[in-house]
Short mmCIF file of C-alpha atoms and ligand atoms in Angstrom, two decimals:
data_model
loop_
_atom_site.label_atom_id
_atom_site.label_comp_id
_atom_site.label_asym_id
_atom_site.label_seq_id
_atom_site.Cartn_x
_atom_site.Cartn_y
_atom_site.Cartn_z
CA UNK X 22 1.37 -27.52 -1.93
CA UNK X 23 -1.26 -28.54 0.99
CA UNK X 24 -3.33 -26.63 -0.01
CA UNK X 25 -4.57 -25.99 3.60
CA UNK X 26 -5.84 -22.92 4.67
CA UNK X 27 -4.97 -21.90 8.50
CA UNK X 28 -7.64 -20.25 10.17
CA UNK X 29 -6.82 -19.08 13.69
CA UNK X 30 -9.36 -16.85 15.65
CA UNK X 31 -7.63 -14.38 18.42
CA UNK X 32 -11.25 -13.82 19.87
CA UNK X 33 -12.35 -17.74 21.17
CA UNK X 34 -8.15 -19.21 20.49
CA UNK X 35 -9.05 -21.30 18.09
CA UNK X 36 -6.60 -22.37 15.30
CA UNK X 37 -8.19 -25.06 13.06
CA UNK X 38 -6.93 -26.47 9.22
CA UNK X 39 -9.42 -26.26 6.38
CA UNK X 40 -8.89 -27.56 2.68
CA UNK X 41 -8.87 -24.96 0.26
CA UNK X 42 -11.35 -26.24 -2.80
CA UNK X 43 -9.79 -27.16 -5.85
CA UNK X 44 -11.47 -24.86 -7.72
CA UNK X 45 -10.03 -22.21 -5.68
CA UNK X 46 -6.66 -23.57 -5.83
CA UNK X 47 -6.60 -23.41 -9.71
CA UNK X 48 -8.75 -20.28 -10.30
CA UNK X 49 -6.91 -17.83 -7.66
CA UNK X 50 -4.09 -19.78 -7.37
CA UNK X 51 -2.63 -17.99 -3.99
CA UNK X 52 -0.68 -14.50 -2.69
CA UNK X 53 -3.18 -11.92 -3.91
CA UNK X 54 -5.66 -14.14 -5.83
CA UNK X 55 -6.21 -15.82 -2.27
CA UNK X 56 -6.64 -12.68 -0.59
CA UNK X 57 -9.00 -11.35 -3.01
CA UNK X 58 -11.11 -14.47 -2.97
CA UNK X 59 -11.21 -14.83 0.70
CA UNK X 60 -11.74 -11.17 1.33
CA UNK X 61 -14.84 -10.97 -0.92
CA UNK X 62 -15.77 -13.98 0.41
CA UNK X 63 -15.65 -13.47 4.58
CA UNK X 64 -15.89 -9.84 5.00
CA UNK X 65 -19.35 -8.17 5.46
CA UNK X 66 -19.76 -5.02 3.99
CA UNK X 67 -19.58 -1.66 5.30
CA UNK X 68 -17.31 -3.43 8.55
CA UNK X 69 -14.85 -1.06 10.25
CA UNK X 70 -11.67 -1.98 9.46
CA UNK X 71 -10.18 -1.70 12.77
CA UNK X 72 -13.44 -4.07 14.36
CA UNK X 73 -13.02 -7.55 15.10
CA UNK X 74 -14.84 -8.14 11.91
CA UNK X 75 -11.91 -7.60 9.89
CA UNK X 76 -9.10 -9.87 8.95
CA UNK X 77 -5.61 -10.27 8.10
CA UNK X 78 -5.06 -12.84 5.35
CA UNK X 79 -1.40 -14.13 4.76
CA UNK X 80 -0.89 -15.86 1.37
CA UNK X 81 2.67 -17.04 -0.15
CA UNK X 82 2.78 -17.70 -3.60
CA UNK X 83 2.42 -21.26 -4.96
CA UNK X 84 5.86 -21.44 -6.13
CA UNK X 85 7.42 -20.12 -3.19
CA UNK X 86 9.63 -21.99 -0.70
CA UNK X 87 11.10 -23.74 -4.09
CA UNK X 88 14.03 -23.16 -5.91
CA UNK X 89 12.47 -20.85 -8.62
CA UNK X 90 14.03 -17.72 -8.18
CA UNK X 91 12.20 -14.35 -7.58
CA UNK X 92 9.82 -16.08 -5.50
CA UNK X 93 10.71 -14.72 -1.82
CA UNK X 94 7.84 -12.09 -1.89
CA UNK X 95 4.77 -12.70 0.15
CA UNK X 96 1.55 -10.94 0.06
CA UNK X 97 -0.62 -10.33 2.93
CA UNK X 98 -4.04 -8.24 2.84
CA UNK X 99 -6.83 -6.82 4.61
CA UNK X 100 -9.85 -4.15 4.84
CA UNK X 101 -7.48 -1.00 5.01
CA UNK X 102 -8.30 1.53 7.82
CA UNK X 103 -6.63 4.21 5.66
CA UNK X 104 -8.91 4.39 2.44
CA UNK X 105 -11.87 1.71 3.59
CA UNK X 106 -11.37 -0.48 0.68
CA UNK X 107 -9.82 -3.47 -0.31
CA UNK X 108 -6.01 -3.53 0.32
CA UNK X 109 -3.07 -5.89 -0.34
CA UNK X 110 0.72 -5.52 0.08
CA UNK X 111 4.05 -7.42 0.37
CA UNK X 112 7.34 -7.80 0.82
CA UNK X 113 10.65 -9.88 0.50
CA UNK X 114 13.22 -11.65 1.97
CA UNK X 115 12.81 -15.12 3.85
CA UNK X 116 9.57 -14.97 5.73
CA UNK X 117 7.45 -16.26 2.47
CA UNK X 118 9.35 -19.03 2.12
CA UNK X 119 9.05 -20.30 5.61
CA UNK X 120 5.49 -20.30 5.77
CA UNK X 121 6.04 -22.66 2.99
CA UNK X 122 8.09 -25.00 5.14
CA UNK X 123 6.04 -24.49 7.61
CA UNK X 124 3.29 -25.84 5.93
CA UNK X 125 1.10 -23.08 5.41
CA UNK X 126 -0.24 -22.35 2.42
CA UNK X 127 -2.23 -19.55 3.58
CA UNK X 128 -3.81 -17.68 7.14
CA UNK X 129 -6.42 -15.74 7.87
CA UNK X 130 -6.48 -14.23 11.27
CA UNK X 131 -9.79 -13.48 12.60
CA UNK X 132 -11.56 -11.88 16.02
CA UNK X 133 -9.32 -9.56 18.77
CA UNK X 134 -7.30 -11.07 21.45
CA UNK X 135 -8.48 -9.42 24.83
CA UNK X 136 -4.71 -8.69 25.67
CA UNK X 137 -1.72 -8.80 23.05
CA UNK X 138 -0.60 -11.58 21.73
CA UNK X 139 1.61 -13.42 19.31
CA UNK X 140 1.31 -16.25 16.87
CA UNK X 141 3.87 -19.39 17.14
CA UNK X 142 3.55 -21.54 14.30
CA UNK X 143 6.70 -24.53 14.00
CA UNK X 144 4.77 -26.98 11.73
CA UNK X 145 2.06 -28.14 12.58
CA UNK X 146 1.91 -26.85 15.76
CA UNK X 147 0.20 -23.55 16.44
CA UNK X 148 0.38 -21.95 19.53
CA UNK X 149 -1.30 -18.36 20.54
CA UNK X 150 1.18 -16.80 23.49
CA UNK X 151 1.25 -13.39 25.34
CA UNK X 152 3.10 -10.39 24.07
CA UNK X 153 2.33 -8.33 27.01
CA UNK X 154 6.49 -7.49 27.29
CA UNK X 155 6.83 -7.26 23.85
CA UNK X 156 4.19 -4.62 23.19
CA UNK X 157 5.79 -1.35 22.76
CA UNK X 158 8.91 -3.05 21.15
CA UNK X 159 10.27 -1.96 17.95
CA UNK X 160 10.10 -4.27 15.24
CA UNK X 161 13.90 -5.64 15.62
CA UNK X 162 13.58 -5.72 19.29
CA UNK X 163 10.40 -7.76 18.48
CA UNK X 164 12.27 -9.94 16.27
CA UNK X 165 15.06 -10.97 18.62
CA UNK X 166 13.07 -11.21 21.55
CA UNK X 167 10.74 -13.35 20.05
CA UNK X 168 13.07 -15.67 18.74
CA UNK X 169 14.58 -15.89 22.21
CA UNK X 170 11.48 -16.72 23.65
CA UNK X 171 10.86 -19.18 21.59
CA UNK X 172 14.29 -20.51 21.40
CA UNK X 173 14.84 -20.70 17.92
CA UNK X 174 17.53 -18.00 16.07
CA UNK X 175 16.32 -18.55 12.95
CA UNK X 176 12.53 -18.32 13.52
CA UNK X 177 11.17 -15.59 10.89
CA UNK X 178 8.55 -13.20 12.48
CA UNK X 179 6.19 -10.65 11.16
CA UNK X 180 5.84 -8.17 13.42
CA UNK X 181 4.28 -4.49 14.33
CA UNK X 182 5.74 -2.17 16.26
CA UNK X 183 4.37 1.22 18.24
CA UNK X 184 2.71 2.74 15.01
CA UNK X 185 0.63 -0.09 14.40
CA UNK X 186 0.08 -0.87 18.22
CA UNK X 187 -1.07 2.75 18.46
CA UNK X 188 -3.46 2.28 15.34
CA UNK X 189 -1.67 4.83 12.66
CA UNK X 190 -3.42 4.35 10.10
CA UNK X 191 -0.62 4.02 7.60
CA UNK X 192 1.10 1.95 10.04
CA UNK X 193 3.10 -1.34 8.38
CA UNK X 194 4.10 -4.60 9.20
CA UNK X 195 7.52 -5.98 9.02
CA UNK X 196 9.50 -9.22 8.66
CA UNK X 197 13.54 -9.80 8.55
CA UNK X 198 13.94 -6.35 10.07
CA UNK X 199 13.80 -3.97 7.29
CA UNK X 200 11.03 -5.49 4.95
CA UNK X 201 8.14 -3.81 5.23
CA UNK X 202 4.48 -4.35 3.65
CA UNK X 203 3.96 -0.81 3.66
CA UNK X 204 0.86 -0.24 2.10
CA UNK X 205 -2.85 1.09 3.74
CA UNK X 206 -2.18 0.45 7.46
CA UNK X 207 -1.79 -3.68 7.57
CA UNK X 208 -0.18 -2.53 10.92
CA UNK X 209 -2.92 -1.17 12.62
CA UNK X 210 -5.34 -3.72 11.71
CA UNK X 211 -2.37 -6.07 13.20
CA UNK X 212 -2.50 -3.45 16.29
CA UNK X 213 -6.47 -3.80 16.46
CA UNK X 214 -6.80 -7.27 17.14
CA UNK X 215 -4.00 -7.00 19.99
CA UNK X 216 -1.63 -9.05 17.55
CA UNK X 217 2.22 -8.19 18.14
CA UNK X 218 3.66 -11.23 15.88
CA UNK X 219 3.39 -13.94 14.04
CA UNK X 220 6.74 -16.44 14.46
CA UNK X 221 7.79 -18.94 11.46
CA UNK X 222 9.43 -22.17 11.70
CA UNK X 223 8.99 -24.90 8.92
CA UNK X 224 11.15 -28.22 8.69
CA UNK X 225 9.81 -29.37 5.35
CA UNK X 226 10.05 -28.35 1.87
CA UNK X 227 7.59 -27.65 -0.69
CA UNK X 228 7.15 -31.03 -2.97
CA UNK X 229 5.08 -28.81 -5.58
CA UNK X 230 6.37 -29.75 -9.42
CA UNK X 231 8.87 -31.84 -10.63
CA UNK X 232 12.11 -31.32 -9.41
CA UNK X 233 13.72 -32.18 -12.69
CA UNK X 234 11.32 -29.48 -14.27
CA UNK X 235 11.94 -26.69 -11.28
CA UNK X 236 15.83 -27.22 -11.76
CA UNK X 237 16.06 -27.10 -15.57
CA UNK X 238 13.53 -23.59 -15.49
CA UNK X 239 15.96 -22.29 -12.05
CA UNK X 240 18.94 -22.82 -14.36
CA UNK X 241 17.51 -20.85 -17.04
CA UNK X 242 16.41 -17.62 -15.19
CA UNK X 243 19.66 -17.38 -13.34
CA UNK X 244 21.25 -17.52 -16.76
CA UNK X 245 19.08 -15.39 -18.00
CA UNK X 246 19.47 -12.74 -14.69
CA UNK X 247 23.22 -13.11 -15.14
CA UNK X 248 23.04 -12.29 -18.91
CA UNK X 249 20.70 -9.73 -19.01
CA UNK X 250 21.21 -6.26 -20.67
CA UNK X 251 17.74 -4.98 -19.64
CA UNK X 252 15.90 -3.31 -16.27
CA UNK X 253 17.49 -6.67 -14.15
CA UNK X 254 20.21 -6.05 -15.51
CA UNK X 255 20.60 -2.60 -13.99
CA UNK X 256 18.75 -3.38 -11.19
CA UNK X 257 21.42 -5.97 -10.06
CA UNK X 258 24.27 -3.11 -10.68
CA UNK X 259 22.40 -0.27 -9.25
CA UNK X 260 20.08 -1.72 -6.69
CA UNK X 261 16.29 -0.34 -6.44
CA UNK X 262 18.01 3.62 -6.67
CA UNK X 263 18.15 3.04 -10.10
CA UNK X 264 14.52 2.92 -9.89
CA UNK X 265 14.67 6.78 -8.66
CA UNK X 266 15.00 8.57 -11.29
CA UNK X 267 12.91 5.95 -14.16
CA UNK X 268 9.70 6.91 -11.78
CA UNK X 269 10.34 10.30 -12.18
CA UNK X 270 11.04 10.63 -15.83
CA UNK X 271 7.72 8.89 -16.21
CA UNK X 272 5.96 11.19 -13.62
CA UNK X 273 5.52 8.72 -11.46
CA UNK X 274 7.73 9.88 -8.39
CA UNK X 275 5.41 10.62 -5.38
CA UNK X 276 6.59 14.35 -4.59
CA UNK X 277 5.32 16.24 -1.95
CA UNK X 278 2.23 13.99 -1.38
CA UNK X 279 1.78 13.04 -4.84
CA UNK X 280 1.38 16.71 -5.45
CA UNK X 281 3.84 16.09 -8.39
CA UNK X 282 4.96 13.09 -9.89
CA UNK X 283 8.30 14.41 -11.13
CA UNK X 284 10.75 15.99 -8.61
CA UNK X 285 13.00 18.51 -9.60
CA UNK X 286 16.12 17.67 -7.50
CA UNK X 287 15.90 14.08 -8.26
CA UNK X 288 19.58 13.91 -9.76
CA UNK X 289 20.56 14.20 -5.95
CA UNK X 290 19.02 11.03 -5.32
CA UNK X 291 19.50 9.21 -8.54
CA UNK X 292 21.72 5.93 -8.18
CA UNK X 293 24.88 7.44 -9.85
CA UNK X 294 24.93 9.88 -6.55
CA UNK X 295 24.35 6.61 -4.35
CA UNK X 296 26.69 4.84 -6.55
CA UNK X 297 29.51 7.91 -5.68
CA UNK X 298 28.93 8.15 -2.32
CA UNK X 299 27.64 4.88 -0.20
CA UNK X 300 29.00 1.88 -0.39
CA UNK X 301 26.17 -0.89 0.11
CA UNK X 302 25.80 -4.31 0.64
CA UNK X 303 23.55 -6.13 -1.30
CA UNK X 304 20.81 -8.70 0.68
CA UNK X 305 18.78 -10.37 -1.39
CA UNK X 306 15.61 -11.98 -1.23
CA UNK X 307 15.31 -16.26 -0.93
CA UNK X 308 16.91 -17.53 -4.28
CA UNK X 309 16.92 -13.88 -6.14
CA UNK X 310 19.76 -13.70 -8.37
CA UNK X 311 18.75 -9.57 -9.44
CA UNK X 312 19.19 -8.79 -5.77
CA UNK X 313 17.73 -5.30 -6.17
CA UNK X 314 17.86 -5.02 -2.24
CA UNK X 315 20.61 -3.00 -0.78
CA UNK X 316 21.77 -1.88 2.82
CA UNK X 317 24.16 0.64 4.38
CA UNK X 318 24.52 -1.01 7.37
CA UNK X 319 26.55 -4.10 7.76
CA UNK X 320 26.54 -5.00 10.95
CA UNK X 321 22.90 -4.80 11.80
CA UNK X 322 22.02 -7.07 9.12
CA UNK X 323 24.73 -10.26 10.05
CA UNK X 324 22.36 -12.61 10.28
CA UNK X 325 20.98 -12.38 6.92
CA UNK X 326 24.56 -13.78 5.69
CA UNK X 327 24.17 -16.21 7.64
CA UNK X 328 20.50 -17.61 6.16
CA UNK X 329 22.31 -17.33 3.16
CA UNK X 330 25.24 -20.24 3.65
CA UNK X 331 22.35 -22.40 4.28
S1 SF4 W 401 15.96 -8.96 -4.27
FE1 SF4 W 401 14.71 -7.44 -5.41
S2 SF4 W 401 14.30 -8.41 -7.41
FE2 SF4 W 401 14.92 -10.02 -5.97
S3 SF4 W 401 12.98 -10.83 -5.16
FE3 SF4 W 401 13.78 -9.30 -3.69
S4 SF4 W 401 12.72 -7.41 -4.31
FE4 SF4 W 401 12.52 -8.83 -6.06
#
């Protein structure tokens, strides 16, 4: 790890590299832990989360962008417009991972941009651009037109799209299309400070550990993934359906609002009715062997084959 914090300020444009203290670096050791620290930290209380005063703080984990596997989630956090209070969320795929290469260990955006913008960041070189023709874009429109713009296919963004532009407060971001961080309105804090994207391109890899070490305890888990007779098990087979009807049996299915947690029809939607009817294909996250995540739709979702040859 750098261990180098990127702070980059929409309001005056500028992007400059801190250290992150040691201290830090061992006590909260990134993803939420960072988020929490720096949260706590930089935000004054009682701020409106939709001011200028907030921030966005993006923090990968500290083994991610390695071989380990499970470690393609990223978390990313903020003062949530919906509920006032302290909010984190995250979500999979590839995007994590090349922050890593990248270089980043962790962002916190700061200020509003006057018009909308969007983040470049290809090593170490950080660029703040203008979104005006991407704003009102959908997320995947975002994502393809930003890579075009910035000439690179296999660029991963984070992006809003109208909800968040619009302020909803329950609006999410998004990276590799379809993975959301879908919690307290992220989006329309995104939308606030006039910020459409942020773009990822990293050429190096993460030299954190010992290889030797990383390879023997990568080795292991995928053993242990391929071998396993318990909830990894049948999330591999069944995808995250199978995960349908377990919340409900433990009254933990959000129904109607979180009127109930238990819904009564939830055989319809259990995995053995996905399992009869839809045939999906399974995408999973950088280095996952469980591979929980599951599409429909092949054709939309090409490219994510491709990232996976490489
Ligand atoms: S594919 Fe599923 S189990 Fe694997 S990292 Fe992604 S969300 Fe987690």
């Amino acid at each position: 790890m750098n261990n180098k914090l990127l702070r980059i300020n929409l309001t005056t444009k500028q992007v400059s590299r801190e250290e992150i203290p040691e201290s830090v670096v061992y006590d909260y050791m990134g993803g939420t832990g960072y988020i929490t620290y720096y949260l706590y930290k930089e935000l004054e209380p009682g701020i409106d989360p939709l001011s200028p005063e907030n921030k966005v703080i993006i923090a990968p984990g500290p083994i991610q962008g390695t071989k380990i596997p499970v470690s393609g989630r990223y978390a990313i956090g903020t003062k949530s417009p919906l509920t006032g209070l302290y909010l984190d969320s995250n979500a999979g795929g590839f995007l994590g991972p090349e922050m890593r290469f990248a270089g980043v260990d962790l962002i916190i955006v700061e200020g509003k941009s006057a018009k909308p913008v969007y983040i470049s960041i290809k090593d170490d070189k950080v660029v703040i651009k203008d979104a005006k023709d991407l704003w009102g874009k959908f997320v995947y429109e975002t994502e393809v037109l930003v890579k075009e713009l910035e000439r690179e296919p296999k660029m991963r963004i984070l992006s809003i799209g109208p909800a968040g532009e619009n302020l909803v407060k329950f609006a999410c971001t998004a990276s590799d299309n379809f993975r959301n961080a879908g919690r307290g309105g992220l989006g329309a804090v995104f939308g606030s400070k006039n910020l459409k994207a942020v773009a990822f391109k990293g050429s190096n890899r993460p030299s954190n550990g010992d290889p030797t070490s990383i390879e023997q305890v990568r080795k292991d888990i995928v053993k242990r993934a391929k071998n396993a007779k318990d909830d990894g098990h049948l999330l591999h087979k069944h995808g995250t359906s199978w995960l349908v009807k377990v919340s409900s049996d433990l009254d933990h299915y959000p129904t109607r609002n979180w009127q109930s947690g238990e819904f009564e029809d939830i055989d319809k939607l259990s995995h053995k009715e996905f399992d009869e009817k839809y045939k999906r294909i399974r995408r999973p996250c950088y280095q996952c062997p469980i591979g929980c995540s599951e599409t429909l739709d092949a054709s939309v979702f090409d490219w994510v084959e491709e990232d996976r040859k490489e």
